[in-house]
């Protein structure tokens, strides 16, 4: 038996579950294209659809609650917030999606725990600057992190 203070939860990454890889302003991340050809050849799901949480997050979170989960460790897709990574203003549709996910978690008493980068650097930064090999990527990441912290400061504690 688990201790009373044990936190039972579930974890995912945006790449693994969201799908909608090119919807509502989102552009490709490195993960969206890495291994895509091999996955398609073998009949595996790719980031294009994944488990389609983008369209089914309410059902997914309701199932988490039914299973008694108290936390959900998830990542935010950087390229859903800043599609190429180089924009000066964020993609509001991407921000709104995560607002809805966090609100749904709160509805069921599930604490969101957010990973800011789960190998999901916008593909445009990798192609233009070799991603993290160039200091400009760090500047773009800093803008993304600031946006996420400001937007979700009242919804995400961890």
PDB file of C-alpha atoms in Angstrom:
ATOM      1  CA  UNK A   1       0.000   0.000   0.000  1.00  0.00           C
ATOM      2  CA  UNK A   2       1.232   3.505  -0.780  1.00  0.00           C
ATOM      3  CA  UNK A   3       1.715   6.124   1.913  1.00  0.00           C
ATOM      4  CA  UNK A   4      -1.087   8.676   2.229  1.00  0.00           C
ATOM      5  CA  UNK A   5       1.112  11.469   0.831  1.00  0.00           C
ATOM      6  CA  UNK A   6       2.077   9.436  -2.259  1.00  0.00           C
ATOM      7  CA  UNK A   7       1.153  11.318  -5.437  1.00  0.00           C
ATOM      8  CA  UNK A   8      -0.279   8.994  -8.068  1.00  0.00           C
ATOM      9  CA  UNK A   9      -0.013  10.353 -11.600  1.00  0.00           C
ATOM     10  CA  UNK A  10       0.645   9.937 -15.266  1.00  0.00           C
ATOM     11  CA  UNK A  11       3.207  11.420 -17.648  1.00  0.00           C
ATOM     12  CA  UNK A  12       3.466  12.148 -21.349  1.00  0.00           C
ATOM     13  CA  UNK A  13       5.174  14.442 -23.790  1.00  0.00           C
ATOM     14  CA  UNK A  14       3.377  16.656 -26.281  1.00  0.00           C
ATOM     15  CA  UNK A  15       4.999  14.758 -29.143  1.00  0.00           C
ATOM     16  CA  UNK A  16       3.750  11.410 -27.839  1.00  0.00           C
ATOM     17  CA  UNK A  17       0.125  12.336 -27.314  1.00  0.00           C
ATOM     18  CA  UNK A  18      -1.085  15.621 -28.782  1.00  0.00           C
ATOM     19  CA  UNK A  19      -1.199  14.988 -32.499  1.00  0.00           C
ATOM     20  CA  UNK A  20      -2.502  17.987 -34.452  1.00  0.00           C
ATOM     21  CA  UNK A  21       1.117  18.503 -35.468  1.00  0.00           C
ATOM     22  CA  UNK A  22       0.218  21.168 -38.018  1.00  0.00           C
ATOM     23  CA  UNK A  23      -3.069  22.585 -36.714  1.00  0.00           C
ATOM     24  CA  UNK A  24      -3.972  25.995 -35.317  1.00  0.00           C
ATOM     25  CA  UNK A  25      -0.689  27.606 -36.277  1.00  0.00           C
ATOM     26  CA  UNK A  26       1.644  24.901 -34.976  1.00  0.00           C
ATOM     27  CA  UNK A  27       4.634  24.076 -37.143  1.00  0.00           C
ATOM     28  CA  UNK A  28       6.994  21.118 -37.018  1.00  0.00           C
ATOM     29  CA  UNK A  29       9.353  20.417 -34.157  1.00  0.00           C
ATOM     30  CA  UNK A  30      12.421  18.228 -34.516  1.00  0.00           C
ATOM     31  CA  UNK A  31      10.490  15.356 -32.935  1.00  0.00           C
ATOM     32  CA  UNK A  32       7.678  15.698 -35.440  1.00  0.00           C
ATOM     33  CA  UNK A  33      10.013  14.706 -38.267  1.00  0.00           C
ATOM     34  CA  UNK A  34      12.633  12.469 -36.614  1.00  0.00           C
ATOM     35  CA  UNK A  35      11.872   8.849 -37.488  1.00  0.00           C
ATOM     36  CA  UNK A  36       8.613   9.827 -39.205  1.00  0.00           C
ATOM     37  CA  UNK A  37       9.464   7.918 -42.372  1.00  0.00           C
ATOM     38  CA  UNK A  38      10.466   4.793 -40.411  1.00  0.00           C
ATOM     39  CA  UNK A  39       7.345   4.961 -38.258  1.00  0.00           C
ATOM     40  CA  UNK A  40       5.087   5.302 -41.300  1.00  0.00           C
ATOM     41  CA  UNK A  41       6.768   2.341 -43.041  1.00  0.00           C
ATOM     42  CA  UNK A  42       6.112   0.178 -39.995  1.00  0.00           C
ATOM     43  CA  UNK A  43       2.543   1.358 -39.510  1.00  0.00           C
ATOM     44  CA  UNK A  44       3.290   3.194 -36.255  1.00  0.00           C
ATOM     45  CA  UNK A  45       1.608   6.424 -35.210  1.00  0.00           C
ATOM     46  CA  UNK A  46       3.505   9.641 -35.897  1.00  0.00           C
ATOM     47  CA  UNK A  47       3.176  13.075 -34.333  1.00  0.00           C
ATOM     48  CA  UNK A  48       0.635  13.986 -37.018  1.00  0.00           C
ATOM     49  CA  UNK A  49      -2.023  12.173 -34.998  1.00  0.00           C
ATOM     50  CA  UNK A  50      -0.262  10.435 -32.057  1.00  0.00           C
ATOM     51  CA  UNK A  51      -3.094   9.583 -29.642  1.00  0.00           C
ATOM     52  CA  UNK A  52      -4.946  12.754 -30.681  1.00  0.00           C
ATOM     53  CA  UNK A  53      -5.038  14.339 -27.245  1.00  0.00           C
ATOM     54  CA  UNK A  54      -5.360  17.738 -28.924  1.00  0.00           C
ATOM     55  CA  UNK A  55      -8.926  16.832 -29.827  1.00  0.00           C
ATOM     56  CA  UNK A  56      -9.657  14.493 -26.889  1.00  0.00           C
ATOM     57  CA  UNK A  57      -7.959  16.072 -23.851  1.00  0.00           C
ATOM     58  CA  UNK A  58     -11.249  16.370 -21.944  1.00  0.00           C
ATOM     59  CA  UNK A  59     -11.919  12.647 -22.275  1.00  0.00           C
ATOM     60  CA  UNK A  60      -8.292  11.809 -21.454  1.00  0.00           C
ATOM     61  CA  UNK A  61      -8.253  13.925 -18.309  1.00  0.00           C
ATOM     62  CA  UNK A  62     -11.612  12.519 -17.199  1.00  0.00           C
ATOM     63  CA  UNK A  63     -10.067   9.048 -17.502  1.00  0.00           C
ATOM     64  CA  UNK A  64      -7.044  10.193 -15.459  1.00  0.00           C
ATOM     65  CA  UNK A  65      -9.446  11.312 -12.734  1.00  0.00           C
ATOM     66  CA  UNK A  66     -11.375   8.037 -12.918  1.00  0.00           C
ATOM     67  CA  UNK A  67      -8.079   6.198 -12.355  1.00  0.00           C
ATOM     68  CA  UNK A  68      -7.388   8.342  -9.303  1.00  0.00           C
ATOM     69  CA  UNK A  69      -4.432  10.273 -10.696  1.00  0.00           C
ATOM     70  CA  UNK A  70      -3.566  13.389  -8.728  1.00  0.00           C
ATOM     71  CA  UNK A  71      -0.920  14.811 -11.073  1.00  0.00           C
ATOM     72  CA  UNK A  72      -0.203  14.926 -14.776  1.00  0.00           C
ATOM     73  CA  UNK A  73       3.387  15.520 -15.913  1.00  0.00           C
ATOM     74  CA  UNK A  74       3.208  16.854 -19.455  1.00  0.00           C
ATOM     75  CA  UNK A  75       5.257  18.916 -21.831  1.00  0.00           C
ATOM     76  CA  UNK A  76       4.281  22.025 -23.714  1.00  0.00           C
ATOM     77  CA  UNK A  77       5.106  21.907 -27.409  1.00  0.00           C
ATOM     78  CA  UNK A  78       7.373  24.902 -27.987  1.00  0.00           C
ATOM     79  CA  UNK A  79       6.355  24.974 -31.660  1.00  0.00           C
ATOM     80  CA  UNK A  80       2.690  25.219 -30.668  1.00  0.00           C
ATOM     81  CA  UNK A  81       3.501  28.451 -28.788  1.00  0.00           C
ATOM     82  CA  UNK A  82       6.193  29.822 -31.132  1.00  0.00           C
ATOM     83  CA  UNK A  83       5.733  27.859 -34.388  1.00  0.00           C
ATOM     84  CA  UNK A  84       9.181  28.580 -35.849  1.00  0.00           C
ATOM     85  CA  UNK A  85      10.741  29.606 -32.552  1.00  0.00           C
ATOM     86  CA  UNK A  86      11.688  32.971 -34.031  1.00  0.00           C
ATOM     87  CA  UNK A  87       8.381  34.845 -33.722  1.00  0.00           C
ATOM     88  CA  UNK A  88       8.258  37.837 -31.433  1.00  0.00           C
ATOM     89  CA  UNK A  89       4.656  37.187 -30.379  1.00  0.00           C
ATOM     90  CA  UNK A  90       3.242  33.815 -29.356  1.00  0.00           C
ATOM     91  CA  UNK A  91       0.585  31.820 -31.153  1.00  0.00           C
ATOM     92  CA  UNK A  92      -2.557  32.553 -29.136  1.00  0.00           C
ATOM     93  CA  UNK A  93      -4.293  29.374 -30.323  1.00  0.00           C
ATOM     94  CA  UNK A  94      -1.488  27.299 -28.835  1.00  0.00           C
ATOM     95  CA  UNK A  95      -1.629  29.176 -25.535  1.00  0.00           C
ATOM     96  CA  UNK A  96      -5.403  28.788 -25.414  1.00  0.00           C
ATOM     97  CA  UNK A  97      -5.090  25.023 -25.872  1.00  0.00           C
ATOM     98  CA  UNK A  98      -2.876  24.689 -22.804  1.00  0.00           C
ATOM     99  CA  UNK A  99      -5.171  27.018 -20.830  1.00  0.00           C
ATOM    100  CA  UNK A 100      -7.965  24.557 -21.557  1.00  0.00           C
ATOM    101  CA  UNK A 101      -5.848  21.538 -20.567  1.00  0.00           C
ATOM    102  CA  UNK A 102      -4.839  23.145 -17.257  1.00  0.00           C
ATOM    103  CA  UNK A 103      -8.434  24.192 -16.550  1.00  0.00           C
ATOM    104  CA  UNK A 104      -9.611  20.645 -17.220  1.00  0.00           C
ATOM    105  CA  UNK A 105      -6.965  19.288 -14.840  1.00  0.00           C
ATOM    106  CA  UNK A 106      -8.075  21.742 -12.155  1.00  0.00           C
ATOM    107  CA  UNK A 107     -11.695  20.661 -12.642  1.00  0.00           C
ATOM    108  CA  UNK A 108     -10.693  17.158 -11.493  1.00  0.00           C
ATOM    109  CA  UNK A 109      -8.158  18.189  -8.847  1.00  0.00           C
ATOM    110  CA  UNK A 110      -5.211  17.028 -10.959  1.00  0.00           C
ATOM    111  CA  UNK A 111      -1.981  18.997 -10.508  1.00  0.00           C
ATOM    112  CA  UNK A 112      -0.216  19.715 -13.813  1.00  0.00           C
ATOM    113  CA  UNK A 113       3.568  19.335 -13.740  1.00  0.00           C
ATOM    114  CA  UNK A 114       5.094  20.911 -16.839  1.00  0.00           C
ATOM    115  CA  UNK A 115       8.232  20.051 -18.761  1.00  0.00           C
ATOM    116  CA  UNK A 116       9.292  23.004 -20.896  1.00  0.00           C
ATOM    117  CA  UNK A 117      11.344  21.072 -23.421  1.00  0.00           C
ATOM    118  CA  UNK A 118      11.008  17.392 -24.246  1.00  0.00           C
ATOM    119  CA  UNK A 119      13.204  17.282 -27.355  1.00  0.00           C
ATOM    120  CA  UNK A 120      10.670  19.479 -29.164  1.00  0.00           C
ATOM    121  CA  UNK A 121      12.803  22.315 -30.490  1.00  0.00           C
ATOM    122  CA  UNK A 122      11.045  24.007 -33.420  1.00  0.00           C
ATOM    123  CA  UNK A 123      12.344  22.462 -36.641  1.00  0.00           C
ATOM    124  CA  UNK A 124      12.951  25.914 -38.125  1.00  0.00           C
ATOM    125  CA  UNK A 125      15.588  26.611 -35.451  1.00  0.00           C
ATOM    126  CA  UNK A 126      17.323  23.331 -36.197  1.00  0.00           C
ATOM    127  CA  UNK A 127      17.370  24.013 -39.922  1.00  0.00           C
ATOM    128  CA  UNK A 128      18.368  27.660 -39.703  1.00  0.00           C
ATOM    129  CA  UNK A 129      20.868  27.577 -36.859  1.00  0.00           C
ATOM    130  CA  UNK A 130      21.599  23.936 -35.986  1.00  0.00           C
ATOM    131  CA  UNK A 131      19.372  24.407 -32.927  1.00  0.00           C
ATOM    132  CA  UNK A 132      21.285  24.516 -29.640  1.00  0.00           C
ATOM    133  CA  UNK A 133      24.645  24.917 -31.394  1.00  0.00           C
ATOM    134  CA  UNK A 134      23.725  28.577 -31.924  1.00  0.00           C
ATOM    135  CA  UNK A 135      23.237  31.116 -29.117  1.00  0.00           C
ATOM    136  CA  UNK A 136      20.195  32.588 -30.866  1.00  0.00           C
ATOM    137  CA  UNK A 137      18.245  29.416 -30.034  1.00  0.00           C
ATOM    138  CA  UNK A 138      18.832  30.106 -26.346  1.00  0.00           C
ATOM    139  CA  UNK A 139      17.397  33.591 -26.798  1.00  0.00           C
ATOM    140  CA  UNK A 140      14.328  32.118 -28.493  1.00  0.00           C
ATOM    141  CA  UNK A 141      13.936  29.548 -25.712  1.00  0.00           C
ATOM    142  CA  UNK A 142      14.166  32.299 -23.124  1.00  0.00           C
ATOM    143  CA  UNK A 143      11.284  34.161 -24.841  1.00  0.00           C
ATOM    144  CA  UNK A 144       9.228  30.956 -24.917  1.00  0.00           C
ATOM    145  CA  UNK A 145       9.896  30.223 -21.221  1.00  0.00           C
ATOM    146  CA  UNK A 146       9.020  33.778 -20.195  1.00  0.00           C
ATOM    147  CA  UNK A 147       5.739  33.525 -22.128  1.00  0.00           C
ATOM    148  CA  UNK A 148       4.816  30.205 -20.532  1.00  0.00           C
ATOM    149  CA  UNK A 149       5.721  31.357 -17.015  1.00  0.00           C
ATOM    150  CA  UNK A 150       3.708  34.562 -17.356  1.00  0.00           C
ATOM    151  CA  UNK A 151       0.696  32.946 -18.995  1.00  0.00           C
ATOM    152  CA  UNK A 152       0.338  29.978 -16.650  1.00  0.00           C
ATOM    153  CA  UNK A 153       1.733  31.356 -13.383  1.00  0.00           C
ATOM    154  CA  UNK A 154      -1.670  30.974 -11.711  1.00  0.00           C
ATOM    155  CA  UNK A 155      -2.405  27.541 -13.199  1.00  0.00           C
ATOM    156  CA  UNK A 156       0.866  25.630 -12.938  1.00  0.00           C
ATOM    157  CA  UNK A 157       2.827  25.327  -9.719  1.00  0.00           C
ATOM    158  CA  UNK A 158       5.487  22.867 -10.884  1.00  0.00           C
TER     159      UNK A 158
END
